[in-house]
Coordinates of C-alpha atoms in Angstrom, one line a residue:
M1 CA 359.3 114.7 85.1
S2 CA 357.1 112.5 83.0
D3 CA 356.6 108.8 83.6
E4 CA 357.7 108.1 79.9
I5 CA 360.7 105.6 79.6
L6 CA 363.0 107.2 76.9
I7 CA 366.4 106.0 75.4
G8 CA 369.4 106.5 77.9
D9 CA 366.8 105.8 81.0
Y10 CA 368.4 103.1 83.5
V11 CA 365.7 100.9 84.1
S12 CA 365.2 97.4 86.1
F13 CA 362.7 94.8 84.6
Q14 CA 361.7 91.3 85.6
H15 CA 363.3 88.5 83.7
G16 CA 361.5 84.9 83.9
I17 CA 364.9 83.2 84.3
F18 CA 367.3 85.5 85.8
G19 CA 365.0 87.3 88.1
T20 CA 365.3 91.2 88.2
R21 CA 368.0 92.6 85.7
E22 CA 368.9 96.4 85.4
G23 CA 370.5 98.0 82.5
V24 CA 370.1 101.3 79.9
V25 CA 367.3 101.4 77.3
V26 CA 368.4 101.4 73.9
G27 CA 365.3 101.5 72.1
S28 CA 361.6 100.5 71.8
R29 CA 359.3 98.8 69.6
T30 CA 355.6 98.4 69.4
E31 CA 354.1 94.9 68.1
Y32 CA 351.1 96.0 65.9
P33 CA 348.7 93.1 65.8
S34 CA 348.7 93.2 70.0
G35 CA 349.7 96.7 70.3
R36 CA 352.1 95.8 73.4
Q37 CA 355.2 98.0 73.6
F38 CA 358.8 96.5 74.2
I39 CA 361.7 98.0 75.4
E40 CA 365.3 96.9 74.6
V41 CA 367.5 97.3 77.4
E42 CA 371.3 96.9 77.3
V43 CA 372.2 94.6 80.3
D44 CA 375.8 93.8 79.8
P45 CA 377.9 95.3 77.1
G46 CA 376.7 94.2 73.4
V47 CA 373.8 92.0 75.2
V48 CA 370.2 93.6 74.4
Q49 CA 366.9 92.2 75.8
S50 CA 363.5 92.9 75.1
A51 CA 361.2 93.4 78.0
W52 CA 357.4 93.8 77.8
F53 CA 356.5 97.6 79.1
P54 CA 354.3 96.4 82.3
T55 CA 357.5 94.7 83.5
V56 CA 359.8 97.6 83.2
R57 CA 360.4 100.2 86.1
R58 CA 362.4 103.3 85.5
I59 CA 365.3 104.0 88.1
R60 CA 366.7 107.1 87.5
R61 CA 366.8 109.4 84.1
V62 CA 370.2 110.2 82.8
Q63 CA 370.4 113.7 81.4
Y64 CA 373.1 114.7 79.8
G65 CA 374.3 118.3 79.4
S66 CA 374.7 119.8 76.0
L67 CA 378.3 119.4 74.8
P68 CA 380.1 122.3 73.7
A69 CA 379.9 122.3 69.8
V70 CA 383.3 121.4 67.8
K71 CA 384.8 124.1 65.7
R72 CA 385.2 122.3 62.3
T73 CA 387.2 124.3 60.0
T74 CA 389.1 123.3 56.7
T75 CA 392.2 124.8 55.8
V76 CA 393.8 124.7 52.2
E77 CA 396.9 125.8 51.5
R78 CA 397.9 125.9 47.7
R79 CA 401.3 127.1 46.1
V80 CA 401.7 128.1 43.1
Y81 CA 405.3 127.9 40.9
W82 CA 405.6 129.7 37.6

């Protein structure tokens, strides 16, 4: 298992006011002038917080099995009256 933190991982991070928070990773970005990597974590439904990478610790990786492909068909019915 790699040490990377990927989208969908369940992580814990240190927040200054609230202490330790936990949530699901929904994205990441890099600030190019400083080179810092920020992880966007959804802690509550609809609440996304950014955490600086060294303060984030992965708790577990959530792996979703491949879902069966949905068979999509289109049926066209035509009637011609003369």
